[in-house]
Coordinates of C-alpha atoms in Angstrom, one line a residue:
M1 CA 28.1 16.1 2.8
W2 CA 26.0 13.8 0.7
K3 CA 24.5 12.2 3.8
V4 CA 23.6 15.6 5.3
A5 CA 21.9 16.7 2.1
M6 CA 20.1 13.4 1.8
S7 CA 18.9 13.6 5.3
E8 CA 17.5 17.1 4.8
E9 CA 15.8 16.2 1.6
V10 CA 14.1 13.1 2.9
A11 CA 13.0 15.0 6.1
K12 CA 11.6 17.9 4.1
A13 CA 9.8 15.7 1.6
L14 CA 8.4 13.4 4.3
Q15 CA 7.1 16.3 6.3
S16 CA 5.4 17.8 3.2
V17 CA 3.7 14.5 2.4
V18 CA 2.5 14.0 6.0
E19 CA 1.0 17.5 5.9
R20 CA -0.7 16.7 2.6
V21 CA -2.1 13.4 4.0
N22 CA -3.6 15.2 7.0
Q23 CA -5.1 18.0 4.9
A24 CA -6.6 15.5 2.5
A25 CA -8.1 13.5 5.4
A26 CA -9.7 16.7 6.7
R27 CA -11.4 17.2 3.4
R28 CA -13.1 13.8 3.5
P29 CA -16.9 13.7 3.6
K30 CA -18.2 13.0 7.1
T31 CA -20.1 10.0 5.7
L32 CA -16.8 8.1 5.4
P33 CA -15.2 6.2 8.3
A34 CA -13.0 8.5 10.3
V35 CA -10.0 6.3 10.1
P36 CA -6.7 8.2 10.1
P37 CA -4.8 7.4 6.8
R38 CA -1.7 5.3 7.2
L39 CA 1.2 6.6 5.1
V40 CA 3.4 3.8 3.7
A41 CA 6.8 5.1 2.5
V42 CA 7.7 2.9 -0.5
S43 CA 11.5 2.5 -0.5
K44 CA 12.0 0.2 -3.4
T45 CA 15.4 0.6 -5.2
K46 CA 16.5 3.0 -2.4
P47 CA 19.3 2.3 0.0
P48 CA 18.8 1.4 3.7
E49 CA 20.3 4.7 4.7
M50 CA 17.2 6.5 3.3
V51 CA 14.9 4.2 5.2
V52 CA 16.8 5.1 8.4
E53 CA 16.5 8.8 7.6
A54 CA 12.7 8.6 7.2
Y55 CA 12.4 6.4 10.3
K56 CA 14.3 9.2 12.3
Q57 CA 11.6 11.6 11.2
G58 CA 8.9 9.4 12.7
Q59 CA 7.9 7.3 9.8
R60 CA 7.2 3.7 10.7
N61 CA 5.4 2.0 7.8
F62 CA 7.6 1.1 4.8
G63 CA 6.6 -0.8 1.6
E64 CA 8.6 -3.0 -0.8
N65 CA 7.5 -4.5 -4.1
Y66 CA 10.0 -7.3 -4.4
V67 CA 10.5 -10.2 -1.9
N68 CA 14.3 -10.3 -2.3
E69 CA 14.7 -6.6 -1.8
L70 CA 12.4 -6.7 1.3
V71 CA 14.4 -9.6 2.7
D72 CA 17.7 -7.7 2.2
K73 CA 16.5 -4.5 3.7
A74 CA 14.7 -6.1 6.7
S75 CA 17.9 -7.9 7.6
D76 CA 20.2 -5.0 6.9
P77 CA 22.3 -4.4 10.1
L78 CA 21.7 -0.7 9.9
I79 CA 17.9 -1.0 9.8
L80 CA 17.9 -3.8 12.5
E81 CA 19.9 -1.5 14.8
L82 CA 18.3 1.8 14.2
C83 CA 14.7 0.9 13.2
P84 CA 13.4 -1.5 15.9
E85 CA 9.7 -0.5 15.4
I86 CA 9.7 -0.6 11.7
K87 CA 6.6 -2.1 10.0
W88 CA 7.1 -3.7 6.6
H89 CA 4.4 -3.8 4.0
F90 CA 4.7 -6.1 1.0
I91 CA 2.9 -4.4 -1.9
G92 CA 4.1 -6.3 -4.9
H93 CA 3.0 -9.5 -6.7
L94 CA 3.5 -12.5 -4.5
Q95 CA 4.4 -15.8 -6.2
K96 CA 3.7 -18.9 -4.2
N97 CA 7.3 -20.1 -4.3
N98 CA 8.3 -16.9 -2.4
V99 CA 5.8 -17.1 0.4
N100 CA 8.1 -18.8 2.9
K101 CA 10.9 -16.3 2.2
L102 CA 8.5 -13.3 2.6
L103 CA 6.9 -14.6 5.8
G104 CA 10.4 -15.0 7.4
V105 CA 10.9 -11.2 7.3
Q106 CA 11.4 -9.7 10.7
N107 CA 8.8 -7.0 11.5
L108 CA 6.5 -8.0 8.6
F109 CA 3.3 -6.0 9.3
L110 CA 1.0 -6.5 6.3
V111 CA 0.8 -8.4 3.0
E112 CA -1.3 -6.2 0.8
T113 CA -1.4 -8.4 -2.3
I114 CA -3.4 -11.6 -1.8
D115 CA -5.0 -12.1 -5.1
S116 CA -6.5 -15.6 -4.9
A117 CA -7.9 -18.1 -2.5
K118 CA -5.1 -20.5 -3.3
L119 CA -2.5 -17.9 -2.4
A120 CA -4.3 -17.2 0.8
D121 CA -4.2 -20.9 1.7
R122 CA -0.5 -21.0 1.0
V123 CA 0.2 -18.0 3.1
N124 CA -2.1 -19.3 5.9
S125 CA -0.4 -22.7 6.1
S126 CA 3.1 -21.2 5.9
W127 CA 2.3 -18.6 8.6
Q128 CA 1.0 -21.4 10.9
R129 CA 4.3 -23.2 10.6
I130 CA 6.5 -20.1 11.0
R131 CA 4.6 -18.7 14.0
G132 CA 4.7 -21.9 15.9
A133 CA 2.9 -21.6 19.2
S134 CA 2.2 -17.9 18.7
T135 CA -1.4 -16.9 18.2
Q136 CA -0.5 -13.8 16.3
R137 CA -2.4 -13.6 13.0
L138 CA -0.8 -12.2 9.9
K139 CA -2.5 -9.1 8.5
V140 CA -3.5 -9.3 4.8
M141 CA -5.3 -7.4 2.2
V142 CA -7.0 -8.7 -0.9
Q143 CA -5.8 -7.1 -4.1
V144 CA -8.4 -6.2 -6.7
N145 CA -7.7 -5.4 -10.4
T146 CA -10.1 -2.5 -10.6
S147 CA -8.8 -1.3 -14.0
G148 CA -9.1 -4.6 -15.8
E149 CA -5.6 -4.1 -17.3
Q150 CA -3.7 -7.3 -18.1
S151 CA -0.5 -5.6 -16.8
K152 CA -2.0 -5.3 -13.4
H153 CA -2.2 -8.1 -10.8
G154 CA -5.2 -8.6 -8.6
L155 CA -8.4 -10.7 -8.7
P156 CA -11.4 -9.8 -10.9
P157 CA -13.7 -7.4 -8.9
E158 CA -16.6 -10.0 -9.1
D159 CA -14.4 -12.5 -7.1
T160 CA -13.8 -10.1 -4.2
V161 CA -16.6 -11.2 -1.8
N162 CA -15.9 -14.9 -2.2
T163 CA -12.2 -14.5 -1.7
V164 CA -12.6 -12.4 1.4
K165 CA -15.1 -14.9 2.7
H166 CA -12.6 -17.7 2.1
I167 CA -9.9 -15.9 4.1
V168 CA -12.3 -15.0 7.0
T169 CA -13.7 -18.5 7.3
Q170 CA -11.0 -20.9 6.1
C171 CA -7.7 -19.1 7.0
P172 CA -7.5 -18.9 10.8
A173 CA -3.9 -17.7 10.8
L174 CA -4.8 -14.6 8.7
H175 CA -6.4 -11.4 9.7
F176 CA -8.3 -9.8 6.8
L177 CA -7.6 -6.1 7.0
G178 CA -9.0 -4.7 3.8
L179 CA -8.9 -4.3 0.0
M180 CA -6.1 -3.0 -2.1
T181 CA -5.8 -1.7 -5.7
I182 CA -3.3 -0.1 -7.9
G183 CA -5.6 1.4 -10.5
R184 CA -4.7 2.9 -13.9
Y185 CA -1.6 5.0 -14.1
G186 CA -2.1 8.6 -15.1
Y187 CA -5.8 8.9 -14.7
D188 CA -6.9 12.5 -15.4
L189 CA -8.7 13.6 -12.3
T190 CA -10.3 16.5 -14.1
L191 CA -12.7 13.9 -15.5
G192 CA -14.1 13.3 -12.0
P193 CA -13.4 10.8 -9.2
N194 CA -11.1 7.9 -10.2
P195 CA -13.4 5.1 -11.3
D196 CA -10.9 2.5 -10.0
F197 CA -11.2 3.9 -6.5
Q198 CA -14.9 4.1 -6.8
M199 CA -14.9 0.4 -7.8
L200 CA -12.9 -0.5 -4.7
L201 CA -15.4 1.5 -2.5
S202 CA -18.3 -0.4 -4.0
R203 CA -16.5 -3.8 -3.5
R204 CA -15.9 -2.9 0.1
Q205 CA -19.6 -2.2 0.6
E206 CA -20.5 -5.6 -1.0
V207 CA -18.0 -7.3 1.3
C208 CA -19.4 -5.6 4.4
D209 CA -23.0 -6.3 3.5
S210 CA -22.3 -10.0 2.6
L211 CA -20.1 -10.8 5.6
K212 CA -21.8 -8.4 8.1
L213 CA -18.6 -6.5 8.7
P214 CA -18.5 -2.9 10.0
T215 CA -17.3 -0.6 7.2
E216 CA -14.6 1.0 9.5
D217 CA -13.1 -2.5 10.0
V218 CA -12.4 -2.9 6.3
E219 CA -9.5 -0.7 5.2
L220 CA -8.8 0.5 1.6
S221 CA -5.3 0.7 0.3
M222 CA -5.3 2.9 -2.8
G223 CA -3.4 6.0 -3.9
M224 CA 0.2 6.5 -4.7
S225 CA 2.6 9.5 -5.2
T226 CA 0.5 11.1 -8.0
D227 CA -3.0 10.6 -6.6
F228 CA -2.8 9.9 -2.9
E229 CA -4.7 13.0 -1.8
H230 CA -7.6 12.2 -4.1
A231 CA -7.5 8.6 -2.8
I232 CA -7.7 9.8 0.8
E233 CA -10.6 12.2 0.0
V234 CA -12.7 9.4 -1.4
G235 CA -11.9 7.0 1.4
S236 CA -8.4 5.4 1.3
T237 CA -7.0 4.5 4.7
N238 CA -3.6 3.4 3.4
V239 CA -1.6 5.2 0.8
R240 CA 1.7 4.0 -0.8
V241 CA 4.0 6.9 -1.5
G242 CA 7.5 6.6 -2.7
S243 CA 9.0 8.9 -5.4
I244 CA 7.9 12.2 -3.8
I245 CA 9.6 11.1 -0.5
F246 CA 12.7 9.4 -1.8
G247 CA 13.0 10.8 -5.3
N248 CA 12.3 9.1 -8.6
R249 CA 13.4 5.5 -8.9
E250 CA 15.9 4.4 -11.6
Y251 CA 15.1 1.2 -13.5
P252 CA 17.9 0.2 -15.9
N253 CA 16.5 0.3 -19.4
I254 CA 12.9 0.4 -18.2
P255 CA 10.9 3.6 -18.0
S256 CA 9.2 3.8 -14.6
P257 CA 5.4 4.3 -14.4
E258 CA 6.1 7.3 -12.1
K259 CA 8.0 9.1 -14.9
T260 CA 5.6 8.3 -17.7
S261 CA 2.5 9.5 -15.8
K262 CA 4.0 12.2 -13.6
M263 CA 3.3 15.3 -15.6
V264 CA -0.2 14.4 -16.6
S265 CA -1.1 13.3 -13.1
E266 CA 0.5 16.2 -11.2
D267 CA -1.3 18.7 -13.5
A268 CA -4.6 16.9 -13.0
A269 CA -4.1 16.8 -9.2
K270 CA -3.6 20.6 -9.1
K271 CA -6.9 21.1 -10.9
M272 CA -8.6 18.7 -8.5
Q273 CA -7.6 20.4 -5.3
H274 CA -11.0 21.8 -4.6
L275 CA -13.2 19.2 -6.3
T276 CA -15.9 17.9 -4.0
V277 CA -16.1 14.1 -4.1
S278 CA -18.5 11.7 -2.4
E279 CA -18.6 8.0 -1.7
R280 CA -21.0 6.0 -4.0

């Protein structure tokens, strides 16, 4: 009975999020690249069975914050058997001593959190060893700390261009896909477009201008459960949504960011539904 109820809840929630993603994309200004947003279902702390249920509904991109949890899920017999086309995104802080473990994950699609040239070098050299004779490059994003909070990982915004240039010119095993940010939790959207998202937009423009890259070739990963629609409206091509698909996460003795900011952000999001935003 529990599995039936779980299956129905995940299916209904996922369908709702997909619809909201598509509606937000339709509201984007025509000046933005017409790149269909990629929905990443963040399954951290949730059992493999819930991943399988979302996969059955057509979801293919899944995100994890911790290397060990991603390794466990990616090697789970149930997921290996029932989710052959799954695409794993690593969206948490990556320590250098965990690089080899992460890159050994089957169906690893994208590492979204490269936050230094040194980490890029480590990932590049490790991927060269792991892939062997294969010419397949590993997709990566550069994480930028747009809010300036010490609790957030990511490189300083002013280092973005040089770090991307390093990856593009010095890391032949890596494919630079775009920029990623987390941003400040609980930002009140009634105050206007999220400045952290606007910051990432401006850094992308600098990267494209400096390295002569087409704007549509540089993706933006920004937006989570509480603000993904706004993120898409201002240009996000990759949103990381977990709690409204799989339910709130439970962290023993630690209040989750989703819980602390949920009421403020949801109220602000409702008020922002018809706000016109533009890229700047």
